[in-house]
Coordinates of C-alpha atoms in Angstrom, one line a residue:
Chain A
M24 CA 0.0 0.0 0.0
T25 CA 1.3 3.4 -0.8
G26 CA 0.3 7.0 -0.1
N27 CA -1.4 8.5 2.9
M28 CA -4.1 6.6 4.7
V29 CA -7.4 8.3 4.7
S30 CA -8.5 8.5 8.2
L31 CA -11.6 6.5 8.5
C32 CA -14.6 7.7 10.3
I33 CA -16.2 4.7 11.8
L34 CA -19.9 5.4 11.9
L35 CA -21.8 3.8 14.7
I36 CA -25.2 3.3 13.4
G37 CA -27.5 2.6 16.3
V38 CA -31.1 2.3 15.3
R39 CA -33.4 1.8 18.2
L40 CA -36.5 0.2 16.8
S41 CA -39.6 1.2 18.5
V42 CA -41.2 -1.2 20.9
A43 CA -44.6 -2.2 19.7
A44 CA -47.2 -1.3 22.3
P45 CA -48.6 -4.7 23.6
E46 CA -52.2 -4.1 22.5
S47 CA -52.6 -7.8 22.2
A48 CA -51.0 -9.2 25.4
P49 CA -51.3 -13.0 25.6
I50 CA -54.5 -14.1 27.4
A51 CA -53.8 -15.3 30.9
P52 CA -53.9 -19.1 31.4
D53 CA -56.9 -19.1 33.7
T54 CA -58.9 -17.0 31.3
M55 CA -57.9 -19.2 28.5
A56 CA -58.9 -22.3 30.5
V57 CA -62.4 -20.9 30.8
L58 CA -62.6 -20.1 27.1
L59 CA -61.3 -23.5 26.1
N60 CA -63.8 -25.2 28.4
D61 CA -66.6 -23.2 26.7
Y62 CA -65.2 -24.2 23.3
A63 CA -65.2 -27.8 24.3
R64 CA -68.8 -27.7 25.5
K65 CA -70.0 -26.0 22.3
V66 CA -68.2 -28.4 20.0
D67 CA -69.5 -31.4 21.9
S68 CA -73.0 -29.9 21.6
L69 CA -72.5 -29.6 17.9
S70 CA -71.5 -33.2 17.7
G71 CA -74.8 -34.0 19.2
V72 CA -76.6 -31.9 16.7
L73 CA -74.7 -33.6 13.9
S74 CA -75.6 -37.0 15.0
K75 CA -79.3 -36.1 14.5
W76 CA -78.8 -34.3 11.2
P77 CA -81.0 -35.7 8.4
I78 CA -79.2 -38.0 6.1
R79 CA -79.7 -37.9 2.4
Q80 CA -79.8 -41.3 0.8
A81 CA -77.8 -41.5 -2.4
P82 CA -79.7 -43.0 -5.4
P83 CA -78.2 -46.4 -6.5
D84 CA -75.0 -46.2 -8.6
S85 CA -74.6 -42.4 -8.2
A86 CA -72.7 -40.1 -6.0
C87 CA -74.7 -38.3 -3.4
V88 CA -74.3 -34.5 -3.3
S89 CA -75.0 -33.1 0.1
G90 CA -77.6 -30.3 0.3
A91 CA -79.5 -29.3 3.4
D92 CA -79.3 -33.0 4.3
L93 CA -75.9 -34.5 4.5
C94 CA -74.8 -37.7 2.8
E95 CA -73.4 -40.3 5.1
E96 CA -69.9 -39.8 3.7
D97 CA -70.1 -36.0 4.2
R98 CA -71.5 -36.5 7.7
G99 CA -68.4 -38.5 8.4
K100 CA -66.2 -35.6 7.2
V101 CA -68.0 -33.1 9.4
K102 CA -67.7 -35.5 12.3
R103 CA -64.0 -35.7 11.7
L104 CA -63.8 -31.9 11.4
L105 CA -65.5 -31.5 14.8
S106 CA -63.2 -34.2 16.3
D107 CA -60.1 -32.5 14.9
G108 CA -61.2 -29.2 16.2
R109 CA -61.9 -30.6 19.6
E110 CA -58.5 -32.2 19.6
L111 CA -56.8 -28.9 19.0
G112 CA -58.7 -27.5 22.0
R113 CA -57.6 -30.4 24.2
Y114 CA -54.0 -29.9 23.1
L115 CA -54.2 -26.2 24.2
E116 CA -56.0 -27.0 27.4
A117 CA -53.2 -29.4 28.4
R118 CA -50.6 -26.7 27.8
G119 CA -52.1 -23.9 29.8
G120 CA -54.1 -22.3 26.9
G121 CA -51.4 -21.9 24.3
S122 CA -50.7 -18.2 24.7
F123 CA -47.5 -19.0 26.5
L124 CA -46.5 -22.0 24.5
S125 CA -42.8 -22.2 23.9
E126 CA -41.5 -21.5 20.4
K127 CA -40.5 -25.1 20.0
A128 CA -43.8 -26.5 21.1
Y129 CA -45.6 -24.0 18.9
S130 CA -43.6 -24.8 15.8
D131 CA -42.9 -28.5 16.3
T132 CA -46.3 -29.8 17.6
L133 CA -49.1 -27.2 17.5
L134 CA -48.4 -25.8 14.0
P135 CA -48.3 -29.1 12.2
R136 CA -51.6 -30.0 13.8
V137 CA -53.1 -26.7 12.6
K138 CA -51.8 -27.3 9.1
D139 CA -53.3 -30.8 8.9
F140 CA -56.5 -29.4 10.2
R141 CA -56.4 -26.6 7.6
D142 CA -55.9 -29.1 4.8
R143 CA -58.7 -31.3 5.9
K144 CA -61.1 -28.4 6.2
L145 CA -60.4 -27.5 2.6
E146 CA -61.3 -31.0 1.4
L147 CA -64.9 -30.4 2.4
P148 CA -67.2 -29.8 -0.6
P149 CA -68.7 -26.3 -0.8
G150 CA -72.3 -27.5 0.0
V151 CA -71.0 -29.1 3.2
I152 CA -69.0 -26.0 4.2
L153 CA -72.3 -24.1 4.2
N154 CA -74.0 -26.6 6.4
P155 CA -75.1 -24.9 9.6
V156 CA -73.2 -27.3 11.8
V157 CA -70.0 -26.5 10.0
Q158 CA -70.7 -22.7 10.0
A159 CA -71.3 -22.8 13.7
F160 CA -68.1 -24.8 14.3
E161 CA -66.1 -22.3 12.3
A162 CA -67.5 -19.4 14.4
F163 CA -66.4 -21.3 17.6
Y164 CA -63.0 -22.2 16.2
E165 CA -62.4 -18.5 15.3
K166 CA -63.6 -17.2 18.6
Y167 CA -61.8 -19.6 20.9
I168 CA -58.8 -21.0 19.0
S169 CA -57.6 -19.1 15.9
N170 CA -58.3 -15.5 16.9
P171 CA -57.0 -15.5 20.5
V172 CA -54.2 -18.0 20.2
L173 CA -53.0 -18.7 16.6
N174 CA -53.5 -15.2 15.1
R175 CA -51.7 -13.5 18.0
R176 CA -48.8 -15.8 17.9
F177 CA -48.5 -15.5 14.1
M178 CA -48.8 -11.7 14.2
D179 CA -45.9 -11.6 16.8
L180 CA -43.7 -13.7 14.6
T181 CA -44.7 -11.8 11.5
A182 CA -43.8 -8.5 13.1
A183 CA -40.4 -9.8 14.2
S184 CA -39.7 -11.1 10.8
R185 CA -40.7 -7.8 9.2
I186 CA -38.4 -6.0 11.5
L187 CA -35.4 -8.2 10.6
M188 CA -36.2 -7.8 6.9
E189 CA -36.2 -4.0 7.2
R190 CA -32.9 -4.3 9.0
K191 CA -31.4 -6.4 6.3
Y192 CA -32.8 -4.8 3.2
L193 CA -34.0 -1.3 3.9
A194 CA -31.2 0.2 6.1
G195 CA -30.2 2.9 3.8
D196 CA -27.8 1.6 1.2
E197 CA -28.8 1.2 -2.4
G198 CA -28.9 -2.0 -4.5
N199 CA -30.6 -2.6 -7.8
F200 CA -33.5 -4.6 -9.2
L201 CA -31.3 -7.5 -10.4
E202 CA -29.7 -7.9 -7.0
G203 CA -33.1 -7.7 -5.3
N204 CA -34.5 -10.3 -7.6
L205 CA -31.6 -12.7 -7.1
N206 CA -31.7 -12.4 -3.3
G207 CA -35.3 -13.4 -3.4
H208 CA -34.6 -16.5 -5.4
I209 CA -31.3 -17.8 -4.1
R210 CA -32.1 -20.4 -1.5
F211 CA -29.2 -19.3 0.7
T212 CA -30.3 -15.7 0.9
R213 CA -34.0 -15.6 0.5
T214 CA -36.5 -15.3 3.3
D215 CA -38.6 -18.3 4.3
P216 CA -42.3 -17.4 4.6
D217 CA -42.4 -19.6 7.7
P218 CA -41.6 -17.2 10.6
T219 CA -40.9 -20.1 13.0
R220 CA -37.7 -20.8 11.2
P221 CA -34.4 -19.5 12.7
N222 CA -34.3 -15.7 12.6
F223 CA -38.0 -15.7 12.0
G224 CA -37.3 -17.1 8.5
V225 CA -35.0 -14.2 7.5
S226 CA -31.6 -15.4 6.2
P227 CA -28.7 -13.4 7.5
W228 CA -27.0 -13.7 4.2
E229 CA -27.2 -11.1 1.4
F230 CA -25.8 -11.4 -2.0
L231 CA -24.4 -8.2 -3.5
F232 CA -24.2 -7.2 -7.1
R233 CA -24.0 -3.4 -7.3
F234 CA -22.0 -0.3 -8.1
E235 CA -20.0 1.2 -5.2
P236 CA -18.2 4.6 -5.1
I237 CA -14.6 4.3 -3.9
Y238 CA -11.8 6.7 -2.9
L239 CA -8.2 5.6 -3.4
A240 CA -5.9 6.0 -0.4
R241 CA -3.5 8.4 -2.0
D242 CA -3.2 12.2 -1.8
P243 CA -6.6 14.0 -1.2
D244 CA -7.6 14.5 -4.8
P245 CA -10.9 14.2 -6.6
E246 CA -9.0 12.2 -9.2
N247 CA -8.9 9.4 -6.7
L248 CA -12.7 9.0 -6.8
G249 CA -13.9 6.0 -8.7
V250 CA -16.6 3.4 -8.9
L251 CA -16.5 -0.4 -8.7
L252 CA -18.9 -3.1 -9.8
D253 CA -19.0 -5.4 -6.8
L254 CA -19.9 -9.0 -6.3
G255 CA -20.0 -10.2 -2.7
L256 CA -21.7 -11.9 0.2
L257 CA -22.7 -10.1 3.4
A258 CA -23.6 -11.6 6.7
H259 CA -26.0 -9.5 8.8
F260 CA -26.0 -9.4 12.6
F261 CA -29.5 -9.3 13.8
P262 CA -30.8 -8.0 17.1
K263 CA -32.9 -10.3 19.3
V264 CA -36.6 -9.8 18.8
G265 CA -38.9 -11.0 21.6
R266 CA -42.7 -11.2 22.0
D267 CA -44.6 -8.1 21.0
A268 CA -41.7 -7.1 18.7
V269 CA -39.5 -5.9 21.5
V270 CA -36.0 -5.5 20.0
K271 CA -32.8 -6.0 22.0
E272 CA -29.7 -4.8 20.4
G273 CA -26.2 -6.3 21.0
F274 CA -22.8 -5.0 20.1
W275 CA -22.7 -6.8 16.7
S276 CA -26.2 -5.8 15.7
E277 CA -25.9 -2.2 16.7
C278 CA -22.3 -1.3 15.9
V279 CA -21.2 -3.7 13.3
R280 CA -24.6 -4.6 11.7
R281 CA -23.1 -6.5 8.7
T282 CA -19.8 -7.7 7.3
G283 CA -18.7 -9.6 4.2
L284 CA -16.3 -10.3 1.5
K285 CA -16.4 -8.8 -2.0
A286 CA -14.6 -8.8 -5.3
G287 CA -14.8 -5.9 -7.7
G288 CA -13.5 -4.1 -10.7
G289 CA -14.0 -0.6 -12.0
L290 CA -12.6 2.7 -13.0
Y291 CA -11.3 5.9 -11.3
G292 CA -10.2 9.3 -12.2
S293 CA -11.2 11.6 -15.1
D294 CA -9.1 9.5 -17.5
L295 CA -10.9 6.2 -16.4
R296 CA -8.1 4.0 -15.1
W297 CA -8.9 0.4 -14.3
V298 CA -8.6 -1.2 -10.9
A299 CA -9.7 -4.6 -9.6
G300 CA -9.3 -6.6 -6.4
G301 CA -11.0 -7.7 -3.2
G302 CA -12.5 -6.1 -0.2
V303 CA -14.0 -6.4 3.2
Q304 CA -17.2 -4.6 4.2
I305 CA -18.1 -3.7 7.8
S306 CA -21.4 -1.9 8.3
A307 CA -21.6 0.6 5.4
L308 CA -17.9 0.9 4.8
S309 CA -15.5 -1.2 2.8
G310 CA -11.8 -1.5 2.7
W311 CA -10.5 -2.5 -0.7
W312 CA -7.1 -4.0 -1.8
L313 CA -7.0 -3.1 -5.4
Y314 CA -4.5 -3.3 -8.3
D315 CA -4.1 -0.2 -10.3
M316 CA -3.6 -1.5 -13.9
K317 CA -2.1 1.7 -15.3
R318 CA 0.3 2.4 -12.5
R319 CA 0.9 -1.3 -12.0
E320 CA 0.8 -1.1 -8.3
P321 CA -1.5 -2.2 -5.5
V322 CA -3.6 0.5 -3.8
F323 CA -5.9 0.6 -0.8
A324 CA -9.3 2.2 -1.2
M325 CA -12.3 3.0 0.9
G326 CA -15.8 2.3 -0.4
I327 CA -19.2 3.2 1.0
S328 CA -22.5 1.5 0.2
N329 CA -24.7 4.2 1.5
L330 CA -24.9 6.7 -1.3
A331 CA -26.6 9.4 0.8
L332 CA -23.7 9.2 3.3
F333 CA -21.2 9.2 0.4
K334 CA -22.7 12.4 -1.0
K335 CA -22.2 14.0 2.5
M336 CA -18.6 13.0 2.5
L337 CA -17.7 14.4 -0.9
P338 CA -16.7 17.8 0.3
F339 CA -14.1 16.1 2.6
L340 CA -12.8 14.2 -0.4
G341 CA -12.1 17.3 -2.5
K342 CA -15.3 17.2 -4.5
P343 CA -17.9 20.1 -4.2
Chain B
M22 CA -59.8 0.1 2.2
V23 CA -56.7 -0.8 0.4
H24 CA -55.3 1.2 -2.5
G25 CA -53.4 0.0 -5.5
V26 CA -50.9 1.4 -8.0
G27 CA -49.9 5.0 -8.4
D28 CA -49.3 7.9 -6.1
Q29 CA -51.6 7.6 -3.2
K30 CA -52.0 10.1 -0.4
A31 CA -52.6 9.0 3.2
S32 CA -56.2 10.2 2.8
F33 CA -56.8 8.2 -0.4
H34 CA -59.8 6.5 1.1
E35 CA -61.8 9.7 1.6
S36 CA -63.1 9.6 -1.9
W37 CA -64.1 6.0 -1.5
K38 CA -65.8 6.8 1.8
D39 CA -67.6 9.8 0.3
E40 CA -69.0 7.6 -2.5
I41 CA -70.1 4.8 -0.1
L42 CA -71.7 7.3 2.2
R43 CA -73.6 8.8 -0.7
I44 CA -75.1 5.4 -1.4
F45 CA -75.4 4.4 2.3
P46 CA -75.7 7.6 4.3
E47 CA -76.8 5.6 7.3
L48 CA -73.3 4.3 7.7
K49 CA -72.0 7.7 8.7
D50 CA -72.5 7.1 12.4
T51 CA -72.3 3.4 12.5
C52 CA -69.2 2.6 10.5
E53 CA -65.5 3.5 10.8
F54 CA -63.7 4.0 7.5
Q55 CA -59.9 3.4 7.6
G56 CA -57.4 3.4 4.8
L57 CA -54.5 0.9 4.6
E58 CA -51.7 2.9 3.1
W59 CA -48.8 1.0 1.7
E60 CA -47.4 3.2 -1.0
S61 CA -44.7 4.6 1.3
A62 CA -43.4 1.1 1.8
R63 CA -43.2 0.6 -2.0
D64 CA -41.4 3.9 -2.3
R65 CA -38.8 2.7 0.2
I66 CA -38.3 -0.4 -1.8
Q67 CA -38.1 1.4 -5.1
A68 CA -35.4 3.7 -3.5
K69 CA -33.5 0.6 -2.5
Y70 CA -33.9 -1.3 -5.7
P71 CA -34.3 1.3 -8.5
L72 CA -35.6 -0.2 -11.8
I73 CA -33.7 1.5 -14.6
Q74 CA -35.9 1.2 -17.6
E75 CA -33.1 1.1 -20.2
N76 CA -31.4 -1.8 -18.4
F77 CA -34.5 -3.9 -18.2
S78 CA -35.9 -3.3 -21.7
S79 CA -36.3 -7.0 -22.2
V80 CA -38.7 -7.1 -19.2
L81 CA -40.6 -4.2 -20.6
A82 CA -40.6 -5.7 -24.1
A83 CA -42.1 -8.9 -22.7
F84 CA -45.1 -6.8 -21.6
N85 CA -45.1 -5.0 -25.0
L86 CA -44.8 -1.7 -23.2
A87 CA -42.3 -0.2 -25.7
S88 CA -45.0 -0.1 -28.3
L89 CA -47.4 1.7 -26.0
Q90 CA -45.1 4.7 -26.1
A91 CA -45.9 5.2 -29.7
V92 CA -49.6 5.6 -29.2
L93 CA -50.0 7.1 -25.8
D94 CA -49.6 10.8 -25.1
N95 CA -46.7 11.5 -22.7
E96 CA -48.9 11.9 -19.6
S97 CA -50.8 8.7 -20.2
Y98 CA -47.6 6.8 -20.9
K99 CA -46.1 8.0 -17.7
L100 CA -49.2 7.0 -15.8
V101 CA -49.1 3.5 -17.3
M102 CA -45.3 3.1 -16.7
G103 CA -45.8 4.3 -13.1
Y104 CA -48.4 1.5 -12.7
V105 CA -46.1 -1.1 -14.3
M106 CA -43.2 -0.1 -12.0
D107 CA -45.4 -0.5 -9.0
V108 CA -46.4 -3.9 -10.1
L109 CA -42.9 -5.0 -11.0
V110 CA -41.7 -3.9 -7.5
Y111 CA -44.4 -6.1 -6.0
V112 CA -43.9 -9.2 -8.1
G113 CA -40.3 -8.9 -9.3
L114 CA -38.6 -8.8 -5.9
P115 CA -39.7 -12.0 -4.0
D116 CA -38.3 -11.0 -0.6
M117 CA -39.9 -7.6 -0.9
T118 CA -43.2 -9.2 -1.9
L119 CA -43.1 -11.1 1.3
Y120 CA -42.1 -8.0 3.2
L121 CA -45.1 -6.1 1.8
Q122 CA -47.3 -9.0 2.7
K123 CA -46.1 -9.0 6.3
L124 CA -46.4 -5.2 6.5
G125 CA -49.9 -5.4 5.0
L126 CA -51.0 -8.0 7.5
E127 CA -49.7 -5.9 10.4
R128 CA -51.3 -2.8 9.2
L129 CA -54.6 -4.6 8.6
D130 CA -54.4 -6.1 12.1
A131 CA -53.7 -2.6 13.6
L132 CA -56.6 -1.0 11.7
A133 CA -59.1 -3.7 12.7
K134 CA -58.2 -3.2 16.4
G135 CA -59.6 -6.5 17.6
R136 CA -62.8 -6.2 15.6
E137 CA -61.8 -8.4 12.7
G138 CA -65.2 -10.1 12.6
E139 CA -66.8 -6.8 11.8
T140 CA -64.3 -5.6 9.3
L141 CA -65.1 -5.4 5.6
I142 CA -62.0 -5.1 3.4
I143 CA -62.4 -3.3 0.1
A144 CA -59.3 -3.4 -2.1
H145 CA -58.6 -1.9 -5.5
S146 CA -56.0 -2.7 -8.2
L147 CA -52.7 -3.9 -6.7
G148 CA -54.3 -3.7 -3.3
A149 CA -56.7 -6.3 -4.6
A150 CA -53.8 -8.6 -5.1
L151 CA -52.1 -7.7 -1.9
M152 CA -55.1 -8.5 0.3
P153 CA -55.7 -12.1 -1.1
H154 CA -52.0 -12.7 -0.6
V155 CA -52.0 -11.3 2.9
L156 CA -55.1 -13.3 4.0
W157 CA -53.9 -16.5 2.3
Y158 CA -50.6 -16.1 4.2
L159 CA -52.5 -15.8 7.5
Y160 CA -54.7 -18.7 6.6
Q161 CA -51.7 -21.1 6.2
F162 CA -50.8 -20.6 9.9
T163 CA -54.2 -20.3 11.5
A164 CA -56.7 -22.2 9.3
A165 CA -59.2 -19.3 9.5
I166 CA -59.8 -15.9 8.1
P167 CA -60.8 -13.5 10.9
Y168 CA -62.2 -10.7 8.8
H169 CA -65.9 -10.3 7.9
S170 CA -65.7 -10.0 4.1
L171 CA -63.6 -9.0 1.1
I172 CA -64.5 -7.0 -2.0
L173 CA -61.8 -6.9 -4.7
L174 CA -62.2 -4.2 -7.3
A175 CA -60.1 -4.6 -10.5
S176 CA -57.9 -7.3 -9.1
P177 CA -54.9 -8.2 -11.1
L178 CA -54.7 -11.6 -9.5
A179 CA -55.4 -13.3 -12.9
F180 CA -52.4 -11.7 -14.6
T181 CA -50.0 -14.2 -16.0
S182 CA -46.3 -13.7 -16.5
P183 CA -44.6 -13.7 -19.9
P184 CA -43.1 -17.2 -20.5
L185 CA -39.5 -15.8 -20.9
I186 CA -39.4 -14.1 -17.5
T187 CA -41.8 -16.2 -15.4
V188 CA -39.1 -17.6 -13.3
A189 CA -37.8 -14.1 -12.4
V190 CA -41.1 -12.4 -12.3
P191 CA -43.8 -14.8 -11.2
S192 CA -47.5 -14.2 -11.7
M193 CA -49.7 -13.0 -8.8
L194 CA -51.4 -16.4 -8.5
D195 CA -48.0 -18.2 -8.5
T196 CA -46.9 -15.9 -5.7
M197 CA -50.1 -16.8 -3.8
G198 CA -49.7 -20.5 -4.5
K199 CA -46.2 -20.5 -3.2
L200 CA -47.5 -19.5 0.2
S201 CA -49.5 -22.8 0.4
G202 CA -47.0 -25.0 -1.6
E203 CA -49.5 -25.1 -4.5
T204 CA -48.3 -24.9 -8.1
S205 CA -51.7 -25.0 -9.9
R206 CA -53.5 -21.7 -10.4
T207 CA -57.0 -23.2 -10.3
K208 CA -56.2 -25.2 -7.1
T209 CA -55.1 -22.0 -5.4
L210 CA -58.3 -20.2 -6.4
E211 CA -60.4 -23.2 -5.4
K212 CA -58.8 -23.3 -1.9
F213 CA -59.0 -19.5 -1.5
A214 CA -62.7 -19.5 -2.5
K215 CA -63.5 -22.4 -0.1
A216 CA -61.6 -20.7 2.8
W217 CA -63.9 -17.7 2.4
L218 CA -67.0 -20.0 2.2
F219 CA -66.3 -21.0 5.8
K220 CA -67.2 -17.4 6.7
G221 CA -70.6 -17.9 5.1
A222 CA -72.2 -17.3 1.7
N223 CA -71.4 -14.1 -0.2
R224 CA -68.4 -12.9 1.8
L225 CA -66.0 -12.8 -1.1
H226 CA -66.5 -10.7 -4.2
F227 CA -64.5 -9.9 -7.3
L228 CA -65.7 -7.0 -9.5
A229 CA -64.0 -6.9 -12.9
N230 CA -64.8 -4.2 -15.6
D231 CA -64.5 -5.8 -19.0
N232 CA -62.9 -2.6 -20.3
D233 CA -60.3 -2.5 -17.6
I234 CA -56.9 -3.7 -18.8
V235 CA -55.8 -4.6 -15.3
C236 CA -58.3 -7.4 -14.9
S237 CA -59.7 -8.1 -18.4
D238 CA -58.4 -9.0 -21.8
V239 CA -59.9 -6.0 -23.3
Q240 CA -59.1 -5.3 -27.0
F241 CA -58.3 -1.7 -28.1
P242 CA -58.2 -0.3 -31.6
F243 CA -54.5 -0.3 -32.3
A244 CA -52.6 0.1 -35.6
G245 CA -55.8 -0.4 -37.5
K246 CA -57.0 -3.5 -35.8
Q247 CA -58.5 -4.7 -32.4
M248 CA -55.9 -6.1 -30.1
D249 CA -55.0 -6.7 -26.6
I250 CA -52.0 -4.5 -26.1
I251 CA -50.6 -6.5 -23.2
P252 CA -49.6 -9.9 -24.6
V253 CA -50.3 -11.9 -21.5
R254 CA -53.6 -12.9 -20.0
Q255 CA -55.0 -10.4 -17.6
G256 CA -58.4 -11.9 -16.8
F257 CA -59.4 -15.3 -15.3
D258 CA -59.9 -18.1 -17.9
D259 CA -62.9 -20.4 -17.8
P260 CA -61.3 -23.1 -15.6
E261 CA -60.2 -20.4 -13.1
L262 CA -63.6 -18.8 -13.0
K263 CA -65.2 -22.2 -12.5
A264 CA -62.7 -22.9 -9.6
L265 CA -63.9 -19.6 -8.0
T266 CA -67.6 -19.8 -8.6
D267 CA -68.0 -23.6 -7.9
N268 CA -66.3 -23.2 -4.6
N269 CA -67.8 -19.8 -3.6
P270 CA -71.0 -19.3 -5.7
G271 CA -71.7 -15.8 -6.7
C272 CA -68.3 -14.4 -5.9
Y273 CA -67.4 -13.1 -9.4
H274 CA -69.2 -10.1 -10.9
P275 CA -68.3 -8.9 -14.4
V276 CA -69.3 -5.2 -14.9
S277 CA -69.0 -2.9 -17.9
F278 CA -68.2 0.8 -17.9
G279 CA -65.9 3.1 -19.7
K280 CA -64.7 2.7 -23.3
P281 CA -62.4 0.1 -24.9
Q282 CA -60.0 2.9 -25.9
I283 CA -56.3 3.2 -25.0
N284 CA -56.7 6.8 -23.7
S285 CA -59.5 5.6 -21.4
I286 CA -57.2 3.2 -19.5
G287 CA -57.3 5.4 -16.3
D288 CA -61.0 6.0 -16.4
N289 CA -61.7 2.3 -16.9
H290 CA -59.7 1.5 -13.8
D291 CA -61.2 4.2 -11.6
V292 CA -62.1 3.0 -8.1
V293 CA -65.0 5.5 -7.5
T294 CA -66.6 4.3 -10.8
Y295 CA -66.3 0.7 -9.6
I296 CA -68.0 1.7 -6.3
R297 CA -70.8 3.4 -8.3
Q298 CA -71.7 0.1 -10.1
P299 CA -75.1 -1.2 -9.1
V300 CA -73.7 -4.6 -8.2
F301 CA -71.5 -3.0 -5.6
T302 CA -74.5 -1.5 -3.9
E303 CA -76.2 -5.0 -3.9
I304 CA -73.1 -6.6 -2.5
M305 CA -72.9 -4.0 0.3
K306 CA -76.6 -4.4 1.1
G307 CA -76.1 -8.2 1.5
L308 CA -73.0 -7.7 3.6
L309 CA -74.6 -5.2 5.9
K310 CA -77.3 -7.7 6.7
A311 CA -74.9 -10.6 7.3

């Protein structure tokens, strides 16, 4: 490396994300126990109604389509629906109501049951879905199970996931459409829609493919300004996000935020000289080890991925 | 109320509200009208991932947009390009699509304030693709839709993606299907329609103007002949309509207003005109009784 080192200004970017007001605090276990008991009685009562529901006899050699009266086969499906719904209630009762279920229990045991239940619901024919027993069950399921327990848990996880996605993608630096498209397709970098996955489904990895302004570490001279086309991989350090989207920053998430390795090539100066090499990024700043092809010598350079910040630094780099 | 493409102010829903109150003045004291604004989030995404038109001419060419420039006046062309960029931001950046869905879900939840069962959602244009996506996402993890009903005006949900770029820029229904691991468009619509049927009859409604380029394969006079200037399918085909209407009878309502002319694109898509359609009034009457 030659020339004077540009003194680097390490920018500590501390973003305190707002704490979401807990408008939807988890329901206390004893309240939930009362609700689930109510749910159980109502579903059991529906089972009684179902057992007396008129049965439509199918004509010989033809399928029966349930109408106001249910075919035997469809009554079996509704019976199964009530039984599955009842089972979900029992599962939650046995675990103190479900609002304070551990993350592991929620994702490994409750959620698979909910998904199976969902898929079986959607197998019901439309006519059966409109049957009053099914409609009444749906209302109970929403009131006692999905709204107070499942919705709230999913909304918490969704909020946490959204916060981390903003931290990863919308923190101030500028990418481009191609980079955004690739990050959403590459398995390693894309977000998993399931927020029960690690980091609420948000991958800490980000692929970079973008232009970056650089300043070569030589004499302060606007001729040392240039631009590189980068290819790289960043690792983001995420804060911890708890229930109700409460964010807890650590040193790495608050001060470092992200780091990664890059390779790039580009031009500098008014006579467009080529440089190429590798670099390391920490937060919004990069240190580059480049080879100046005209001067045939290595050179250190500083890059910055936040263009708004770069524009503010231009007067210090000799550019108006 | 959920807006779609274009520049939307935070008070965008006031014109919708005014029109609904003109038809149903009794709602003034009994209903709360809220707007779900999400343009600011799209703007943030566009700032992060600018779409430089010249560099993505192949994408634009796939949608036949370059030829539009020859026939539209400058203002109309800018309007259409603005719409297209909004749509490309939503479907062309998969992680940002998911981000907008999560944000949309949170904002919807915040607006409903615990009264989901009494909340009617009216969505227009790109908002009428966002809302099905958002509610379908929620459904995967809860097996229920908590909201009262959904009216989709000029939904671009049927839009297919040009074959050459479908991997990079999936269609709205493909995006929705991915949330449930479903690859078939008709199956996705069938399941979505059924999920709403659990709420009761007539809780889900699509309104599509047959002159609206966003949701219909309308043909305009162009270069001396009638043609659909966007070379992908914009409206539901027959199997897709069947999937919807068999599994949620009466949910699809074709309407007709405006003119099949290129310079009427904006008017044919206008949300207030959709609200003025007689079928909208009938739908609302039914929902207010439910």
